[in-house]
Short mmCIF file of C-alpha atoms in Angstrom, two decimals:
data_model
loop_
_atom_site.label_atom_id
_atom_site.label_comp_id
_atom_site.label_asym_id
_atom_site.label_seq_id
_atom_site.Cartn_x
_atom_site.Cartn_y
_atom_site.Cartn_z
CA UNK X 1 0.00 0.00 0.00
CA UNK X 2 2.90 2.30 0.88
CA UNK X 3 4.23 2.19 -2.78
CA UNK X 4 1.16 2.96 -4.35
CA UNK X 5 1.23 6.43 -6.26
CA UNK X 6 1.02 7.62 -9.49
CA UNK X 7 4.14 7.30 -11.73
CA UNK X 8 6.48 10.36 -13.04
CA UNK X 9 7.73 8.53 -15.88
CA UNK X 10 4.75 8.53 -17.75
CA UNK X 11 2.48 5.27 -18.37
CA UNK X 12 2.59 2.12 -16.13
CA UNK X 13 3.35 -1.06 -17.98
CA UNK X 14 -0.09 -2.23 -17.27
CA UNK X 15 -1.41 0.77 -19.19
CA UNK X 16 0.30 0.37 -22.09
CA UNK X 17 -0.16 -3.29 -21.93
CA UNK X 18 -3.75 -3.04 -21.93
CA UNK X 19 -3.59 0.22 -24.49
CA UNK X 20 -1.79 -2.48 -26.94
CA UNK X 21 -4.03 -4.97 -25.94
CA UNK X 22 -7.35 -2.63 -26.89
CA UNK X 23 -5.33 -1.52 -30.20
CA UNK X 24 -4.86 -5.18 -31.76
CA UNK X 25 -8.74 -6.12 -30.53
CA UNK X 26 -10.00 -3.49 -32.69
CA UNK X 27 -8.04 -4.60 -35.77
CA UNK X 28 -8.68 -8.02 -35.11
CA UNK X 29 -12.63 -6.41 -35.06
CA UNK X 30 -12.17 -4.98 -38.62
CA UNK X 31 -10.74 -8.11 -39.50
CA UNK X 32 -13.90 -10.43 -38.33
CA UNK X 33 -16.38 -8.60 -39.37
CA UNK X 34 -15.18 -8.07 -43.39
CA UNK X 35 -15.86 -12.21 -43.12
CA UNK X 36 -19.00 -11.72 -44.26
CA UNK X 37 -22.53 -13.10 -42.11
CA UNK X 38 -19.84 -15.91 -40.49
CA UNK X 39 -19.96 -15.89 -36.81
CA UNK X 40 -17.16 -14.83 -34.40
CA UNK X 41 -16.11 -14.11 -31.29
CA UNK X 42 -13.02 -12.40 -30.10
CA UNK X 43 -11.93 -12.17 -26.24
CA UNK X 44 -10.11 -9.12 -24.50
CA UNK X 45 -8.10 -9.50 -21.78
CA UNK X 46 -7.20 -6.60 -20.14
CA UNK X 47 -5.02 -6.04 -16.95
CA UNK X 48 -6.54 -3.11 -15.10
CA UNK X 49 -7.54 -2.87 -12.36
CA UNK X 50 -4.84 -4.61 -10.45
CA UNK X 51 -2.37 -4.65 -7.55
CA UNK X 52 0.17 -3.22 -7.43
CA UNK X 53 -1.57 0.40 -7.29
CA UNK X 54 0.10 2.75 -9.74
CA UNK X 55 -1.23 5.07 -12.51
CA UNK X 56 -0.04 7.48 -14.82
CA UNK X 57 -0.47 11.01 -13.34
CA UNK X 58 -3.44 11.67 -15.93
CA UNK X 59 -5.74 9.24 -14.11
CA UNK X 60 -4.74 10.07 -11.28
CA UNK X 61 -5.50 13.34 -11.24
CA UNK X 62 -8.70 12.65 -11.97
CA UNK X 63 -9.84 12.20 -8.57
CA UNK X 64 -8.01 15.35 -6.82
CA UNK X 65 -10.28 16.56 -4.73
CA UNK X 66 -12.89 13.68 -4.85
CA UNK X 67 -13.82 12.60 -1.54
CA UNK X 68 -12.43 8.74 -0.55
CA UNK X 69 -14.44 6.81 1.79
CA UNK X 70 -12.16 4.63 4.02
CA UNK X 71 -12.66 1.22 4.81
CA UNK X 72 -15.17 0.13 6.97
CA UNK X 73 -14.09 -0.28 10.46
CA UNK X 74 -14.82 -3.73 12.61
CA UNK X 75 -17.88 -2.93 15.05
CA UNK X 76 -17.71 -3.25 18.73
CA UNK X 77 -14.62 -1.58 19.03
CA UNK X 78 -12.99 -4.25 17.85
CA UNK X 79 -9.30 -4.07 15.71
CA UNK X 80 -8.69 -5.30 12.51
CA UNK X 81 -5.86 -8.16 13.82
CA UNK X 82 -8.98 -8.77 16.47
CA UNK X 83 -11.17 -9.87 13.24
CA UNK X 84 -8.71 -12.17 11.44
CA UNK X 85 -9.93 -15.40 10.83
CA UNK X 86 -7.07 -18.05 11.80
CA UNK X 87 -7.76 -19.68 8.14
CA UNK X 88 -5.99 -16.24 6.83
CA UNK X 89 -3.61 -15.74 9.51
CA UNK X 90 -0.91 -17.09 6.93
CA UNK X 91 -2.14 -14.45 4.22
CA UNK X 92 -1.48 -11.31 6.81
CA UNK X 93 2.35 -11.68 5.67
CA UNK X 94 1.18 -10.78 2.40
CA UNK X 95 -1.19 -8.29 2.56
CA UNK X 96 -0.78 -6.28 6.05
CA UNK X 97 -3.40 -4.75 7.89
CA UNK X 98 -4.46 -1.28 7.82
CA UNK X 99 -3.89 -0.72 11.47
CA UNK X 100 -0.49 -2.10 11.10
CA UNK X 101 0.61 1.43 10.70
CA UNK X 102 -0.84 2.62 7.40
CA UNK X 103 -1.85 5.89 7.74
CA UNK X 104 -5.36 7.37 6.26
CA UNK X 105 -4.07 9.15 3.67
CA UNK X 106 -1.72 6.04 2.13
CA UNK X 107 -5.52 4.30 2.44
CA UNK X 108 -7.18 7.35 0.25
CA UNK X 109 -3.85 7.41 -1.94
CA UNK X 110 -4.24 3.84 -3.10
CA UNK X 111 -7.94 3.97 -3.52
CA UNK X 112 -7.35 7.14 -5.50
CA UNK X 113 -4.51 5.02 -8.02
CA UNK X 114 -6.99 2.09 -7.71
CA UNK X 115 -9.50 4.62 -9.38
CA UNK X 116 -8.04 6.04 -11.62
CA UNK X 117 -6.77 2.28 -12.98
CA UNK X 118 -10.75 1.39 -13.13
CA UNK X 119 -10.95 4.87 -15.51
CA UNK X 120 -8.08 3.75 -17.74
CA UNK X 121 -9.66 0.22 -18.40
CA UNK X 122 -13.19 1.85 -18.99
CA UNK X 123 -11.29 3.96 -21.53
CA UNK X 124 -10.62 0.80 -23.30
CA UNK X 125 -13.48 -0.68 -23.05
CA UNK X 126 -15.63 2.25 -24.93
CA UNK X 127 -12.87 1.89 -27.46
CA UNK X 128 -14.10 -1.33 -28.43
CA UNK X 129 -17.54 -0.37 -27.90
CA UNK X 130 -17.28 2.55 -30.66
CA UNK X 131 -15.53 -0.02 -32.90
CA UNK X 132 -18.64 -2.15 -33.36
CA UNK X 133 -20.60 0.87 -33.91
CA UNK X 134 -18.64 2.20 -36.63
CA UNK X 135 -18.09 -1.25 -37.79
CA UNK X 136 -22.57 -1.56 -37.83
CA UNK X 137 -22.29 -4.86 -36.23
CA UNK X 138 -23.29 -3.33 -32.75
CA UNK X 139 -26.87 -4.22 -32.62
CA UNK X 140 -25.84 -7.85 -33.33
CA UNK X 141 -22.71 -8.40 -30.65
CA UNK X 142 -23.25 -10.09 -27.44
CA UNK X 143 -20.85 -7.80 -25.32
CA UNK X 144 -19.75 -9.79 -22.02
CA UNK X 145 -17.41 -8.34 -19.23
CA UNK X 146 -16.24 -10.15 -16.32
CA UNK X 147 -13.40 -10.28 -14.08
CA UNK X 148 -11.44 -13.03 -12.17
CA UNK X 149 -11.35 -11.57 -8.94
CA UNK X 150 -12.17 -8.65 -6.73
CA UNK X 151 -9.75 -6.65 -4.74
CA UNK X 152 -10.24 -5.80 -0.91
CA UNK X 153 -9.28 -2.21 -1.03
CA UNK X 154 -8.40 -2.27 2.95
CA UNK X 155 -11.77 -3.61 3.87
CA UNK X 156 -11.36 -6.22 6.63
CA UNK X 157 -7.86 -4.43 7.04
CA UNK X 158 -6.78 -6.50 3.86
CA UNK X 159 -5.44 -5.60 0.34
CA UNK X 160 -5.18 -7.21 -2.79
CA UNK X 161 -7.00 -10.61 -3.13
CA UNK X 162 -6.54 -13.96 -1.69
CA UNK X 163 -9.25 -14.73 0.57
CA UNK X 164 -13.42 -15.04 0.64
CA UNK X 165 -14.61 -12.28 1.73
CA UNK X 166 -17.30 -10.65 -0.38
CA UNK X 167 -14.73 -7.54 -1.79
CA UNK X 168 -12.24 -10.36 -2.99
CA UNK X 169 -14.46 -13.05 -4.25
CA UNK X 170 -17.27 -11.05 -5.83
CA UNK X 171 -16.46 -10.07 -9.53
CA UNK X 172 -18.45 -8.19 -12.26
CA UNK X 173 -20.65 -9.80 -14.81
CA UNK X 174 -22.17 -7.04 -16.94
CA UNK X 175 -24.07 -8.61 -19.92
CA UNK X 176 -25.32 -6.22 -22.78
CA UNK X 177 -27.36 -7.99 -25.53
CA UNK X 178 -28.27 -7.48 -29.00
CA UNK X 179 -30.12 -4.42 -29.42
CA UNK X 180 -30.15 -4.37 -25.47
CA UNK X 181 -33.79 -2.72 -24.18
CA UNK X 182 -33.58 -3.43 -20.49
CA UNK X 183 -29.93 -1.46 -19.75
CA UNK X 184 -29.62 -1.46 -16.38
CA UNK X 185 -31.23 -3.99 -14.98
CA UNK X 186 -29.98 -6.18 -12.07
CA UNK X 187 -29.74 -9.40 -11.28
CA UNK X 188 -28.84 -10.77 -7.64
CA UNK X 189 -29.36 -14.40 -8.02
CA UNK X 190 -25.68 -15.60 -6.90
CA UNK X 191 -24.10 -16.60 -9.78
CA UNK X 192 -20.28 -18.44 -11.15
CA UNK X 193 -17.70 -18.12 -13.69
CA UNK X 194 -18.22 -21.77 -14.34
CA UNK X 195 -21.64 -20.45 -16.11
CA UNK X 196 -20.39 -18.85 -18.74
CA UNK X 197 -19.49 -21.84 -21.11
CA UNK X 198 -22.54 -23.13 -20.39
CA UNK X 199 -24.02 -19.85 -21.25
CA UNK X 200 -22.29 -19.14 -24.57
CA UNK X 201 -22.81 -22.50 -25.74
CA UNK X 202 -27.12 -21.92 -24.91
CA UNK X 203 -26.83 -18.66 -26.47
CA UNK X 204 -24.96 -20.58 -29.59
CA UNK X 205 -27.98 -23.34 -30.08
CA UNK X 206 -25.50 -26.02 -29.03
CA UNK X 207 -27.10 -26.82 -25.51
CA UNK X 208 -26.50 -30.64 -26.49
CA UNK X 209 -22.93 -29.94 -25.55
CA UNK X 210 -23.21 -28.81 -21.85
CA UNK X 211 -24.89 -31.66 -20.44
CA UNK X 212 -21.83 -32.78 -18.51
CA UNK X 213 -20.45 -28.87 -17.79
CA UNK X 214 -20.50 -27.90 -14.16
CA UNK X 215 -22.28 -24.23 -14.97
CA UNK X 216 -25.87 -23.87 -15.18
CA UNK X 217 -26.70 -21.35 -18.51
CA UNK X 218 -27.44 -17.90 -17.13
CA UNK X 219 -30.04 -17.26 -20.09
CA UNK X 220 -33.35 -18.03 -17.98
CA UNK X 221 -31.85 -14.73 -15.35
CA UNK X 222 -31.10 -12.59 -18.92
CA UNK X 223 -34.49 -13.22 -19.66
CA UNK X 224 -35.69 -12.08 -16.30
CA UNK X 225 -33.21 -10.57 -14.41
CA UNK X 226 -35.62 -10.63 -11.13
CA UNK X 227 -35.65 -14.20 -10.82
CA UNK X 228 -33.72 -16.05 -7.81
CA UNK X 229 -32.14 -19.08 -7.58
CA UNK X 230 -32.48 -19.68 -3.87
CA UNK X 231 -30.93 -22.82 -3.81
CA UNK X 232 -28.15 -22.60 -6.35
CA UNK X 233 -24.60 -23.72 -4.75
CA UNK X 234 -21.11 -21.52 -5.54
CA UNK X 235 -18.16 -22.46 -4.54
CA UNK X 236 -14.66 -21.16 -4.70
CA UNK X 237 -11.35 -22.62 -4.10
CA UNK X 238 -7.92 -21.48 -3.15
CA UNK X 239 -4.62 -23.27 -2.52
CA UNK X 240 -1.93 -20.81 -3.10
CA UNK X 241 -0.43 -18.38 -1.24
CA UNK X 242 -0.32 -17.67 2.35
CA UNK X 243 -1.75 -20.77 2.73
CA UNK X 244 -0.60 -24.58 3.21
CA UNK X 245 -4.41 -26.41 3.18
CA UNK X 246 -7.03 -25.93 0.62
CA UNK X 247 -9.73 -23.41 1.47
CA UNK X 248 -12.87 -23.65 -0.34
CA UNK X 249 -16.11 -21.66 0.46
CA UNK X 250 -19.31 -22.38 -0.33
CA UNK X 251 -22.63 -19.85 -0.95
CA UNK X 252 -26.23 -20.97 -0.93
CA UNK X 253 -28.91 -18.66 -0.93
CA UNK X 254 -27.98 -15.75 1.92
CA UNK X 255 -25.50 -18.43 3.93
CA UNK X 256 -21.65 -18.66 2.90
CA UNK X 257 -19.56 -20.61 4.86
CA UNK X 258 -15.38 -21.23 4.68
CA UNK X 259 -13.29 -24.54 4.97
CA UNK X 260 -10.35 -25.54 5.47
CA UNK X 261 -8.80 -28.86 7.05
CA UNK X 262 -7.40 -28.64 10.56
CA UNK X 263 -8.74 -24.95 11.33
CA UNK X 264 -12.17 -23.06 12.33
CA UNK X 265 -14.91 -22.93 10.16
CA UNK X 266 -16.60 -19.75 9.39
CA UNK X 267 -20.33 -19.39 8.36
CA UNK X 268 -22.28 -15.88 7.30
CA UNK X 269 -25.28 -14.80 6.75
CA UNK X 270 -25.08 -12.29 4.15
CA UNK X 271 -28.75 -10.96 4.61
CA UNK X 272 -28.18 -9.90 8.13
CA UNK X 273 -24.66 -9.29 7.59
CA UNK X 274 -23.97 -8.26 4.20
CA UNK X 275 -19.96 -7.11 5.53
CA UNK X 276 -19.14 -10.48 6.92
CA UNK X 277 -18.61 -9.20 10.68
CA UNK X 278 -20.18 -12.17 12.52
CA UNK X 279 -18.81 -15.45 12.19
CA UNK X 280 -22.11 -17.91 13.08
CA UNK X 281 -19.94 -21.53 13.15
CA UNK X 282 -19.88 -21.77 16.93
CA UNK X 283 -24.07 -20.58 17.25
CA UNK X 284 -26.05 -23.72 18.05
CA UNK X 285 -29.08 -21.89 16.03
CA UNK X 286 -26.83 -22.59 12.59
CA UNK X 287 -24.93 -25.74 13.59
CA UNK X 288 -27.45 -27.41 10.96
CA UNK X 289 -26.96 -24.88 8.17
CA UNK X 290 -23.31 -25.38 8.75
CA UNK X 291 -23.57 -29.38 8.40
CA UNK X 292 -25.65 -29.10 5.59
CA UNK X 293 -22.99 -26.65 3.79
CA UNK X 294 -20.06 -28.55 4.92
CA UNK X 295 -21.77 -32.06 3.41
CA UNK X 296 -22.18 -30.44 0.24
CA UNK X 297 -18.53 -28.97 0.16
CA UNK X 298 -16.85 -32.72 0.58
CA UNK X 299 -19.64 -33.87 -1.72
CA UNK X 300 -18.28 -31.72 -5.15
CA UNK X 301 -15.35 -33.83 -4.77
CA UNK X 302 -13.13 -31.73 -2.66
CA UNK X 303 -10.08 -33.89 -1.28
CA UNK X 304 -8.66 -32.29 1.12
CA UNK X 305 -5.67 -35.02 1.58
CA UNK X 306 -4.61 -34.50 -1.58
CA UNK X 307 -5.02 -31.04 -2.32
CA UNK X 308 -3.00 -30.71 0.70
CA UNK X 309 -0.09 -33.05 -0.31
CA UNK X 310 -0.25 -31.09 -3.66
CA UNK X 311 0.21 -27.68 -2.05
CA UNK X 312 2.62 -28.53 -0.22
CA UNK X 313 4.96 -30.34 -3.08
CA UNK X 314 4.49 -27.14 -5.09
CA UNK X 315 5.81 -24.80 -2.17
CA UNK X 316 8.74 -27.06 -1.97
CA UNK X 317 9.60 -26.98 -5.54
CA UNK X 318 9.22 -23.20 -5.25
CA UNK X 319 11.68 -23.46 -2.56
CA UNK X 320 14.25 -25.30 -4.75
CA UNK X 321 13.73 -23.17 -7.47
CA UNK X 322 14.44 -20.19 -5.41
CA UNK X 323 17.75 -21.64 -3.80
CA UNK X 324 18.86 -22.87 -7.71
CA UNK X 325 18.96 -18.99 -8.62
CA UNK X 326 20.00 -17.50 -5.39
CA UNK X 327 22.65 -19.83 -4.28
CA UNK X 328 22.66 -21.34 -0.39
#
């Protein structure tokens, strides 16, 4: 967090990655579309916004003078350390706490670069937007954007990525079809990444194919964004750093709950706390709901044994690697 600021030397290598990125999409655009009625589809992947937080002073000055909001603060009078979860004690090596000594205005400077980062990317992103209107193939482009991952911001005290909490684990899925009538529109059925395959292939006419996918198609919820899937299961995994045992989480409905072998549980409910304050595991009132979650977990064919034998082997190789360049 300390190093973020805006750079003197002009763009960041992530700008003018993604820049170069957006300029070769839009040929590649020109290019597609002079094939005649053939169908295509072309994928963008852009870097921004992402840790480490640095921008180019033009983004950055964007938001002089625009008021920050800091990160919310535990309740009770409670500290940030208080609030760690021992399933991410490992990760606080990595990503510090904000009472750890950052000041406020190191907070507002790296929400400020991580702003101005989200302004650069949307630059590129109406790019390609104005290159299907002047190509006229616009009102016939299914226009997707999603993300891999969320970024904490200093909420929970935490930066970066790397763990469950809403901030991290919640990404953008902004759909805009055809000749799009309903802009706007909202869906808050709890979703996965895992559905888009089985999305694009429904939207294609080939629905034979995802019989065996793990995604559901996300077409019915385009159709009618209000509906809810109540008892749709998401899960998400991690095994890397800051950690030596497989997490996984698991979301149904307004309960989410976190595993990992040989620590504490944690269980939320995201209704009555929608910032993930209260940890539930140890109520006797959810001991049931936790069960229930925790069954379904081992049941997608989570191994913990060997996940954990695997994470472990690759920290080890890392280890040799890192000895083979550096020397004993």
């Amino acid at each position: 967090v300390k190093s973020a600021a805006p750079t003197a030397e002009g763009e960041t290598v992530a700008e003018s990655f993604d820049k170069s990125v957006t300029e070769a999409a839009m040929k590649e655009l020109s290019f597609l579309t002079e094939q005649g009625d053939r169908p295509w589809a072309l994928m963008v992947g852009l870097y921004l916004p992402h840790f480490r937080y640095a921008i180019s002073q033009e983004y950055y000055d964007r938001y002089d003078g625009v008021e920050i909001p800091l990160p919310r603060t535990p309740p009770d009078g409670r500290s940030y350390e208080d609030s760690v979860p021992e399933q991410l004690e490992g990760s606080r090596r990595w990503l510090g706490l904000t009472s750890d000594g950052v000041s406020e205005e190191e907070v507002r400077n790296a929400s400020r670069c991580y702003y101005g980062m989200i302004s650069c990317m949307d630059e590129q992103i109406g790019k390609l937007m104005s290159q299907l209107d002047r190509l006229g193939v616009a009102d016939n482009t299914w226009v997707i954007y999603l993300s891999d991952h969320g970024d904490n911001m200093g909420e929970h005290g935490f930066w970066s990525k790397l763990n469950f909490y809403e901030d991290s684990v919640r990404v953008p899925m902004i759909v805009v079809p055809p000749a799009c009538t309903n802009a706007g529109a909202q869906c808050h059925a709890p979703v996965s990444t895992v559905d888009w395959m089985t999305t694009f292939l429904d939207l294609t006419g080939q629905t034979q194919e995802f019989e065996e996918l793990p995604g559901y198609s996300l077409v019915p919820l385009l159709e009618d964004p209000s509906e809810q899937w109540p008892e749709r299961l998401v899960f998400s995994d991690y095994a890397c750093e800051g950690t030596r045992v497989p997490m996984r989480m698991i979301r149904r409905g307004r309960w989410k709950a976190w595993f990992a072998p040989g620590l504490p549980p944690l269980l939320f409910d995201l209704e009555d706390d929608p910032h993930e304050w209260n940890d539930l595991s140890t109520e006797e009132s959810c001991r049931e709901v936790l069960e229930d979650l925790y069954q379904l977990a081992r049941s997608n064919g989570w191994d913990t044994e060997v996940l954990r034998e695997d994470i472990l082997f690759h920290k080890r190789r890392l280890k040799y690697i890192e000895q083979a360049e550096t020397g004993p």
